[in-house]
PDB file of C-alpha atoms and ligand atoms in Angstrom:
ATOM      1  CA  UNK U   1     -17.655  15.026   3.416  1.00 79.00           C
ATOM      2  CA  UNK U   2     -18.409  11.337   3.750  1.00 90.00           C
ATOM      3  CA  UNK U   3     -15.948   8.901   2.309  1.00 97.00           C
ATOM      4  CA  UNK U   4     -17.540   6.883  -0.460  1.00 98.00           C
ATOM      5  CA  UNK U   5     -14.638   5.861  -2.649  1.00 98.00           C
ATOM      6  CA  UNK U   6     -10.984   5.120  -1.957  1.00 98.00           C
ATOM      7  CA  UNK U   7      -8.297   4.210  -4.486  1.00 99.00           C
ATOM      8  CA  UNK U   8      -5.023   2.640  -3.320  1.00 98.00           C
ATOM      9  CA  UNK U   9      -2.007   2.778  -5.629  1.00 98.00           C
ATOM     10  CA  UNK U  10       0.779   0.285  -4.996  1.00 98.00           C
ATOM     11  CA  UNK U  11       3.726  -1.057  -7.009  1.00 98.00           C
ATOM     12  CA  UNK U  12       3.565  -4.821  -6.401  1.00 97.00           C
ATOM     13  CA  UNK U  13       1.176  -7.540  -5.253  1.00 98.00           C
ATOM     14  CA  UNK U  14       1.366  -7.901  -1.432  1.00 97.00           C
ATOM     15  CA  UNK U  15       2.162  -4.189  -0.810  1.00 97.00           C
ATOM     16  CA  UNK U  16      -1.582  -3.565  -0.321  1.00 98.00           C
ATOM     17  CA  UNK U  17      -1.787  -6.277   2.339  1.00 97.00           C
ATOM     18  CA  UNK U  18       1.478  -5.719   4.214  1.00 95.00           C
ATOM     19  CA  UNK U  19       1.269  -1.914   4.287  1.00 96.00           C
ATOM     20  CA  UNK U  20      -2.461  -1.257   4.542  1.00 97.00           C
ATOM     21  CA  UNK U  21      -4.424  -4.507   4.823  1.00 97.00           C
ATOM     22  CA  UNK U  22      -6.054  -3.533   8.111  1.00 97.00           C
ATOM     23  CA  UNK U  23      -7.032  -0.046   6.998  1.00 98.00           C
ATOM     24  CA  UNK U  24      -8.385  -1.311   3.666  1.00 98.00           C
ATOM     25  CA  UNK U  25     -10.543  -3.820   5.558  1.00 98.00           C
ATOM     26  CA  UNK U  26     -11.758  -1.114   7.940  1.00 98.00           C
ATOM     27  CA  UNK U  27     -12.678   1.188   5.027  1.00 98.00           C
ATOM     28  CA  UNK U  28     -14.513  -1.603   3.189  1.00 98.00           C
ATOM     29  CA  UNK U  29     -16.478  -2.570   6.321  1.00 98.00           C
ATOM     30  CA  UNK U  30     -17.456   1.073   6.806  1.00 97.00           C
ATOM     31  CA  UNK U  31     -19.080   0.965   3.358  1.00 98.00           C
ATOM     32  CA  UNK U  32     -16.309   2.735   1.455  1.00 98.00           C
ATOM     33  CA  UNK U  33     -15.799   1.333  -2.044  1.00 98.00           C
ATOM     34  CA  UNK U  34     -12.089   0.493  -2.186  1.00 98.00           C
ATOM     35  CA  UNK U  35     -10.202  -0.056  -5.433  1.00 98.00           C
ATOM     36  CA  UNK U  36      -6.662  -1.389  -5.187  1.00 98.00           C
ATOM     37  CA  UNK U  37      -4.555  -0.464  -8.226  1.00 98.00           C
ATOM     38  CA  UNK U  38      -1.358  -2.472  -8.593  1.00 98.00           C
ATOM     39  CA  UNK U  39       1.146  -1.162 -11.152  1.00 98.00           C
ATOM     40  CA  UNK U  40       2.876  -4.506 -11.850  1.00 98.00           C
ATOM     41  CA  UNK U  41       2.329  -8.239 -11.353  1.00 98.00           C
ATOM     42  CA  UNK U  42       5.495  -8.489  -9.266  1.00 96.00           C
ATOM     43  CA  UNK U  43       7.099 -10.705 -11.891  1.00 94.00           C
ATOM     44  CA  UNK U  44      10.585  -9.700 -10.716  1.00 92.00           C
ATOM     45  CA  UNK U  45       9.990 -11.015  -7.193  1.00 89.00           C
ATOM     46  CA  UNK U  46      10.646 -14.337  -5.522  1.00 87.00           C
ATOM     47  CA  UNK U  47       9.140 -17.567  -6.847  1.00 89.00           C
ATOM     48  CA  UNK U  48       8.801 -19.098  -3.373  1.00 89.00           C
ATOM     49  CA  UNK U  49      10.826 -21.613  -1.393  1.00 87.00           C
ATOM     50  CA  UNK U  50      10.003 -24.275  -2.423  1.00 88.00           C
ATOM     51  CA  UNK U  51       8.957 -22.607  -5.710  1.00 92.00           C
ATOM     52  CA  UNK U  52       5.185 -22.249  -6.181  1.00 89.00           C
ATOM     53  CA  UNK U  53       5.471 -21.858  -9.956  1.00 90.00           C
ATOM     54  CA  UNK U  54       7.409 -24.166 -12.285  1.00 87.00           C
ATOM     55  CA  UNK U  55       9.095 -21.325 -14.160  1.00 87.00           C
ATOM     56  CA  UNK U  56       9.751 -17.636 -13.617  1.00 88.00           C
ATOM     57  CA  UNK U  57       7.665 -16.784 -16.741  1.00 92.00           C
ATOM     58  CA  UNK U  58       4.562 -17.891 -14.834  1.00 95.00           C
ATOM     59  CA  UNK U  59       5.255 -15.809 -11.730  1.00 96.00           C
ATOM     60  CA  UNK U  60       3.346 -12.727 -12.912  1.00 97.00           C
ATOM     61  CA  UNK U  61       0.165 -14.704 -13.559  1.00 97.00           C
ATOM     62  CA  UNK U  62       0.523 -16.544 -10.246  1.00 97.00           C
ATOM     63  CA  UNK U  63       1.037 -13.323  -8.297  1.00 97.00           C
ATOM     64  CA  UNK U  64      -1.912 -11.657 -10.032  1.00 98.00           C
ATOM     65  CA  UNK U  65      -4.102 -14.549  -8.843  1.00 98.00           C
ATOM     66  CA  UNK U  66      -2.661 -14.184  -5.315  1.00 98.00           C
ATOM     67  CA  UNK U  67      -3.380 -10.444  -5.417  1.00 98.00           C
ATOM     68  CA  UNK U  68      -6.991 -11.017  -6.483  1.00 98.00           C
ATOM     69  CA  UNK U  69      -7.440 -13.492  -3.625  1.00 98.00           C
ATOM     70  CA  UNK U  70      -5.924 -11.047  -1.131  1.00 98.00           C
ATOM     71  CA  UNK U  71      -7.863  -7.972  -2.219  1.00 98.00           C
ATOM     72  CA  UNK U  72     -11.107  -9.971  -2.228  1.00 98.00           C
ATOM     73  CA  UNK U  73     -10.300 -11.105   1.315  1.00 98.00           C
ATOM     74  CA  UNK U  74      -9.845  -7.466   2.369  1.00 98.00           C
ATOM     75  CA  UNK U  75     -13.259  -6.597   0.876  1.00 98.00           C
ATOM     76  CA  UNK U  76     -11.953  -4.464  -1.987  1.00 98.00           C
ATOM     77  CA  UNK U  77     -11.686  -4.649  -5.795  1.00 98.00           C
ATOM     78  CA  UNK U  78      -8.534  -4.741  -7.866  1.00 98.00           C
ATOM     79  CA  UNK U  79      -7.117  -3.249 -11.069  1.00 98.00           C
ATOM     80  CA  UNK U  80      -3.803  -4.594 -12.351  1.00 98.00           C
ATOM     81  CA  UNK U  81      -1.800  -2.371 -14.688  1.00 98.00           C
ATOM     82  CA  UNK U  82       0.561  -3.849 -17.255  1.00 96.00           C
ATOM     83  CA  UNK U  83       3.929  -2.482 -16.137  1.00 97.00           C
ATOM     84  CA  UNK U  84       6.682  -5.064 -15.839  1.00 96.00           C
ATOM     85  CA  UNK U  85       8.433  -5.488 -12.494  1.00 94.00           C
ATOM     86  CA  UNK U  86      12.144  -5.956 -13.322  1.00 91.00           C
ATOM     87  CA  UNK U  87      14.024  -8.768 -11.616  1.00 87.00           C
ATOM     88  CA  UNK U  88      16.052  -7.910  -8.529  1.00 83.00           C
ATOM     89  CA  UNK U  89      19.583  -7.130  -9.758  1.00 80.00           C
ATOM     90  CA  UNK U  90      22.978  -8.343  -8.555  1.00 80.00           C
ATOM     91  CA  UNK U  91      23.681  -7.571  -4.929  1.00 82.00           C
ATOM     92  CA  UNK U  92      19.922  -7.296  -4.242  1.00 82.00           C
ATOM     93  CA  UNK U  93      19.704  -4.031  -6.189  1.00 87.00           C
ATOM     94  CA  UNK U  94      16.062  -3.035  -6.679  1.00 90.00           C
ATOM     95  CA  UNK U  95      14.703  -1.291  -9.767  1.00 89.00           C
ATOM     96  CA  UNK U  96      11.580   0.690 -10.662  1.00 92.00           C
ATOM     97  CA  UNK U  97       9.413  -0.411 -13.588  1.00 92.00           C
ATOM     98  CA  UNK U  98       9.886   1.348 -16.924  1.00 90.00           C
ATOM     99  CA  UNK U  99       7.423   4.155 -17.704  1.00 91.00           C
ATOM    100  CA  UNK U 100       7.601   7.877 -18.474  1.00 94.00           C
ATOM    101  CA  UNK U 101       6.875   9.686 -15.205  1.00 97.00           C
ATOM    102  CA  UNK U 102       4.342  12.095 -16.733  1.00 97.00           C
ATOM    103  CA  UNK U 103       2.464   9.234 -18.381  1.00 98.00           C
ATOM    104  CA  UNK U 104       2.180   7.397 -15.069  1.00 98.00           C
ATOM    105  CA  UNK U 105       1.097  10.520 -13.168  1.00 98.00           C
ATOM    106  CA  UNK U 106      -1.599  11.271 -15.742  1.00 98.00           C
ATOM    107  CA  UNK U 107      -2.800   7.660 -15.695  1.00 98.00           C
ATOM    108  CA  UNK U 108      -3.100   7.688 -11.882  1.00 98.00           C
ATOM    109  CA  UNK U 109      -5.043  10.959 -12.049  1.00 98.00           C
ATOM    110  CA  UNK U 110      -7.425   9.459 -14.607  1.00 98.00           C
ATOM    111  CA  UNK U 111      -7.951   6.304 -12.539  1.00 98.00           C
ATOM    112  CA  UNK U 112      -8.662   8.338  -9.394  1.00 98.00           C
ATOM    113  CA  UNK U 113     -11.148  10.430 -11.362  1.00 98.00           C
ATOM    114  CA  UNK U 114     -12.780   7.335 -12.873  1.00 98.00           C
ATOM    115  CA  UNK U 115     -13.539   5.999  -9.384  1.00 98.00           C
ATOM    116  CA  UNK U 116     -14.409   9.493  -8.079  1.00 98.00           C
ATOM    117  CA  UNK U 117     -11.943   8.910  -5.258  1.00 98.00           C
ATOM    118  CA  UNK U 118     -12.493  10.911  -2.067  1.00 98.00           C
ATOM    119  CA  UNK U 119      -9.377   9.293  -0.621  1.00 98.00           C
ATOM    120  CA  UNK U 120      -6.175   7.960  -2.157  1.00 98.00           C
ATOM    121  CA  UNK U 121      -3.645   5.797  -0.307  1.00 98.00           C
ATOM    122  CA  UNK U 122      -0.139   5.119  -1.594  1.00 98.00           C
ATOM    123  CA  UNK U 123       3.498   4.381  -0.762  1.00 97.00           C
ATOM    124  CA  UNK U 124       5.561   6.672   1.464  1.00 96.00           C
ATOM    125  CA  UNK U 125       8.234   9.105   0.371  1.00 95.00           C
ATOM    126  CA  UNK U 126      11.111   6.706   1.147  1.00 93.00           C
ATOM    127  CA  UNK U 127       9.414   3.827  -0.647  1.00 93.00           C
ATOM    128  CA  UNK U 128       9.197   2.346   2.896  1.00 92.00           C
ATOM    129  CA  UNK U 129      12.697   0.792   2.812  1.00 88.00           C
ATOM    130  CA  UNK U 130      14.029   2.641  -0.244  1.00 89.00           C
ATOM    131  CA  UNK U 131      12.316   0.594  -2.955  1.00 93.00           C
ATOM    132  CA  UNK U 132      12.541   2.724  -6.137  1.00 95.00           C
ATOM    133  CA  UNK U 133       9.297   1.302  -7.602  1.00 97.00           C
ATOM    134  CA  UNK U 134       7.431   2.325  -4.427  1.00 97.00           C
ATOM    135  CA  UNK U 135       8.996   5.801  -4.661  1.00 97.00           C
ATOM    136  CA  UNK U 136       8.029   6.102  -8.329  1.00 98.00           C
ATOM    137  CA  UNK U 137       4.396   5.312  -7.468  1.00 98.00           C
ATOM    138  CA  UNK U 138       4.488   7.766  -4.546  1.00 98.00           C
ATOM    139  CA  UNK U 139       5.694  10.683  -6.669  1.00 98.00           C
ATOM    140  CA  UNK U 140       3.432   9.851  -9.619  1.00 98.00           C
ATOM    141  CA  UNK U 141       0.386   9.789  -7.310  1.00 98.00           C
ATOM    142  CA  UNK U 142       1.340  13.150  -5.819  1.00 98.00           C
ATOM    143  CA  UNK U 143       1.906  14.640  -9.265  1.00 98.00           C
ATOM    144  CA  UNK U 144      -1.178  13.139 -10.887  1.00 98.00           C
ATOM    145  CA  UNK U 145      -3.997  12.933  -8.341  1.00 98.00           C
ATOM    146  CA  UNK U 146      -4.142  16.504  -6.950  1.00 98.00           C
ATOM    147  CA  UNK U 147      -3.850  17.810 -10.536  1.00 98.00           C
ATOM    148  CA  UNK U 148      -6.913  15.760 -11.551  1.00 98.00           C
ATOM    149  CA  UNK U 149      -8.885  15.936  -8.279  1.00 98.00           C
ATOM    150  CA  UNK U 150      -7.701  18.813  -6.061  1.00 97.00           C
ATOM    151  CA  UNK U 151     -10.250  18.004  -3.308  1.00 97.00           C
ATOM    152  CA  UNK U 152      -9.207  14.376  -2.921  1.00 98.00           C
ATOM    153  CA  UNK U 153      -7.300  13.457   0.234  1.00 98.00           C
ATOM    154  CA  UNK U 154      -3.971  11.749  -0.447  1.00 98.00           C
ATOM    155  CA  UNK U 155      -2.407   9.757   2.386  1.00 98.00           C
ATOM    156  CA  UNK U 156       0.790   7.750   2.489  1.00 97.00           C
ATOM    157  CA  UNK U 157       0.895   4.554   4.509  1.00 97.00           C
ATOM    158  CA  UNK U 158       3.627   3.009   6.682  1.00 92.00           C
ATOM    159  CA  UNK U 159       4.797   6.353   8.004  1.00 87.00           C
ATOM    160  CA  UNK U 160       7.244   6.344  10.935  1.00 86.00           C
ATOM    161  CA  UNK U 161       5.813   5.735  14.408  1.00 86.00           C
ATOM    162  CA  UNK U 162       8.587   6.548  16.901  1.00 78.00           C
ATOM    163  CA  UNK U 163       7.089   4.560  19.789  1.00 76.00           C
ATOM    164  CA  UNK U 164       7.073   1.342  17.815  1.00 74.00           C
ATOM    165  CA  UNK U 165      10.466  -0.228  17.215  1.00 59.00           C
ATOM    166  CA  UNK U 166       9.137  -2.491  14.521  1.00 59.00           C
ATOM    167  CA  UNK U 167       8.265   0.468  12.317  1.00 55.00           C
ATOM    168  CA  UNK U 168      11.489   1.288  10.539  1.00 65.00           C
ATOM    169  CA  UNK U 169       9.842   2.309   7.284  1.00 85.00           C
ATOM    170  CA  UNK U 170       9.696   5.808   5.788  1.00 90.00           C
ATOM    171  CA  UNK U 171      12.126   7.348   8.236  1.00 88.00           C
ATOM    172  CA  UNK U 172      11.740  10.728   6.482  1.00 89.00           C
ATOM    173  CA  UNK U 173       8.075  11.117   7.316  1.00 90.00           C
ATOM    174  CA  UNK U 174       6.427  10.968  10.695  1.00 90.00           C
ATOM    175  CA  UNK U 175       2.975   9.416  10.835  1.00 93.00           C
ATOM    176  CA  UNK U 176       0.023  11.656  11.582  1.00 95.00           C
ATOM    177  CA  UNK U 177      -2.014   8.737  12.906  1.00 95.00           C
ATOM    178  CA  UNK U 178      -1.405   5.146  13.868  1.00 94.00           C
ATOM    179  CA  UNK U 179      -3.991   2.399  14.293  1.00 96.00           C
ATOM    180  CA  UNK U 180      -3.936  -0.951  16.049  1.00 95.00           C
ATOM    181  CA  UNK U 181      -5.439  -3.074  13.270  1.00 96.00           C
ATOM    182  CA  UNK U 182      -5.947  -6.250  15.327  1.00 96.00           C
ATOM    183  CA  UNK U 183      -9.769  -6.004  15.096  1.00 97.00           C
ATOM    184  CA  UNK U 184      -9.265  -6.473  11.315  1.00 98.00           C
ATOM    185  CA  UNK U 185      -6.247  -8.734  11.725  1.00 97.00           C
ATOM    186  CA  UNK U 186      -8.027 -11.924  10.647  1.00 98.00           C
ATOM    187  CA  UNK U 187      -8.750 -10.434   7.218  1.00 98.00           C
ATOM    188  CA  UNK U 188      -5.169  -9.180   6.918  1.00 97.00           C
ATOM    189  CA  UNK U 189      -3.771 -12.607   7.832  1.00 97.00           C
ATOM    190  CA  UNK U 190      -6.197 -14.167   5.336  1.00 98.00           C
ATOM    191  CA  UNK U 191      -4.842 -11.851   2.646  1.00 98.00           C
ATOM    192  CA  UNK U 192      -1.250 -12.656   3.655  1.00 97.00           C
ATOM    193  CA  UNK U 193      -2.077 -16.341   3.276  1.00 98.00           C
ATOM    194  CA  UNK U 194      -3.224 -15.635  -0.332  1.00 98.00           C
ATOM    195  CA  UNK U 195       0.282 -14.420  -1.267  1.00 97.00           C
ATOM    196  CA  UNK U 196       1.658 -17.965  -1.274  1.00 96.00           C
ATOM    197  CA  UNK U 197       4.720 -17.235  -3.428  1.00 95.00           C
ATOM    198  CA  UNK U 198       5.875 -14.645  -0.874  1.00 95.00           C
ATOM    199  CA  UNK U 199       5.448 -16.730   2.293  1.00 95.00           C
ATOM    200  CA  UNK U 200       9.108 -17.713   2.440  1.00 94.00           C
ATOM    201  CA  UNK U 201      10.047 -14.032   2.188  1.00 91.00           C
ATOM    202  CA  UNK U 202       7.552 -12.942   4.883  1.00 91.00           C
ATOM    203  CA  UNK U 203       9.025 -15.476   7.306  1.00 93.00           C
ATOM    204  CA  UNK U 204      12.691 -15.039   6.389  1.00 90.00           C
ATOM    205  CA  UNK U 205      12.682 -11.248   6.760  1.00 82.00           C
ATOM    206  CA  UNK U 206      11.967 -11.519  10.435  1.00 82.00           C
ATOM    207  CA  UNK U 207      13.146 -15.054  11.173  1.00 89.00           C
ATOM    208  CA  UNK U 208       9.613 -16.395  11.790  1.00 93.00           C
ATOM    209  CA  UNK U 209       8.167 -19.898  11.605  1.00 94.00           C
ATOM    210  CA  UNK U 210       4.655 -19.113  10.374  1.00 95.00           C
ATOM    211  CA  UNK U 211       2.934 -16.540   8.161  1.00 95.00           C
ATOM    212  CA  UNK U 212       0.433 -15.256  10.794  1.00 95.00           C
ATOM    213  CA  UNK U 213       3.364 -14.326  13.068  1.00 93.00           C
ATOM    214  CA  UNK U 214       4.447 -11.836  10.397  1.00 91.00           C
ATOM    215  CA  UNK U 215       1.252  -9.784  10.905  1.00 93.00           C
ATOM    216  CA  UNK U 216       2.158  -6.158  11.529  1.00 91.00           C
ATOM    217  CA  UNK U 217      -0.462  -5.008  13.991  1.00 92.00           C
ATOM    218  CA  UNK U 218       0.102  -1.255  13.711  1.00 93.00           C
ATOM    219  CA  UNK U 219      -0.594   0.636  10.506  1.00 95.00           C
ATOM    220  CA  UNK U 220       0.160   4.323  10.143  1.00 95.00           C
ATOM    221  CA  UNK U 221      -0.743   7.120   7.758  1.00 96.00           C
ATOM    222  CA  UNK U 222       0.438  10.597   6.902  1.00 96.00           C
ATOM    223  CA  UNK U 223      -1.594  13.141   4.947  1.00 97.00           C
ATOM    224  CA  UNK U 224       0.401  14.224   1.899  1.00 97.00           C
ATOM    225  CA  UNK U 225      -2.325  16.321   0.229  1.00 98.00           C
ATOM    226  CA  UNK U 226      -3.704  18.823   0.977  1.00 98.00           C
ATOM    227  CA  UNK U 227      -0.708  20.038   2.982  1.00 95.00           C
ATOM    228  CA  UNK U 228      -1.561  20.255   6.689  1.00 95.00           C
ATOM    229  CA  UNK U 229       1.020  23.049   7.287  1.00 93.00           C
ATOM    230  CA  UNK U 230       2.404  21.268  10.310  1.00 90.00           C
ATOM    231  CA  UNK U 231      -1.010  20.835  11.950  1.00 93.00           C
ATOM    232  CA  UNK U 232      -2.581  17.448  12.612  1.00 94.00           C
ATOM    233  CA  UNK U 233      -4.999  16.611   9.788  1.00 97.00           C
ATOM    234  CA  UNK U 234      -8.737  16.729  10.449  1.00 96.00           C
ATOM    235  CA  UNK U 235     -10.873  15.288   7.706  1.00 98.00           C
ATOM    236  CA  UNK U 236     -13.325  12.503   6.922  1.00 98.00           C
ATOM    237  CA  UNK U 237     -10.560   9.872   6.903  1.00 98.00           C
ATOM    238  CA  UNK U 238      -9.034  10.904  10.222  1.00 98.00           C
ATOM    239  CA  UNK U 239     -12.569  10.960  11.674  1.00 97.00           C
ATOM    240  CA  UNK U 240     -13.125   7.378  10.554  1.00 98.00           C
ATOM    241  CA  UNK U 241      -9.708   6.277  11.851  1.00 98.00           C
ATOM    242  CA  UNK U 242     -10.142   8.028  15.233  1.00 98.00           C
ATOM    243  CA  UNK U 243     -13.512   6.297  15.697  1.00 98.00           C
ATOM    244  CA  UNK U 244     -11.733   3.020  15.009  1.00 98.00           C
ATOM    245  CA  UNK U 245      -9.229   3.792  17.789  1.00 97.00           C
ATOM    246  CA  UNK U 246      -6.394   5.484  15.913  1.00 97.00           C
ATOM    247  CA  UNK U 247      -4.192   7.870  17.846  1.00 94.00           C
ATOM    248  CA  UNK U 248      -2.670  11.146  16.689  1.00 93.00           C
ATOM    249  CA  UNK U 249       1.116  11.402  16.736  1.00 90.00           C
ATOM    250  CA  UNK U 250       1.621  15.150  16.611  1.00 71.00           C
TER     251      UNK U 250
HETATM  252 ZN1   ZN D   1       6.442  -3.586  -3.262  1.00 80.38          ZN
END
């Protein structure tokens, strides 16, 4: 099988860039049509410091524009769904967006079928750092996509890479492959620069002075479907990644 079409399901603007910006760029440059599907406009997120929008009501529209800039920079296309990202609660409590699980799973299956996806990328089982909206998207993809397209490869991104201290995400799932994305790093930094409202957050999280310093240079993936039964996956996506220099972790 040759990869022709990939669909990436994420919860918020900037997830596509931070978690998979290098791999999305690689896929696009290899001639794979990549569609990024973002469930919300991230209207519950930060408005920037100093604020980039005059009022919180405008944040969703601003972040949608940032997302379009970023995805274009990565060489992909974007679909924004109309779910509402709830504001971060007291004590930094995070919430998923409101939707019936079965409805979301069916919608993801239909979108994957519409784009005739050979490959689907999505959030990891832990929602990277426990974000419930990321976990909701993860489970809805795994419920909806194989039901609609049983042959389609489903991979999670940001899986754990034990040799890399920086990778503390998705502790429950070990990566099958990791890739040094620096050859595609300029595009990923360009996409990070599009997400202006999140720049303060990118820097603050790791105590950095500039946005490019926040570039995560290793991206990792784990095949979630079809089950590999404990074996390393071997498919069209792993072939493409290995040619790009990715290494197997098991
Ligand atoms: Zn997110």
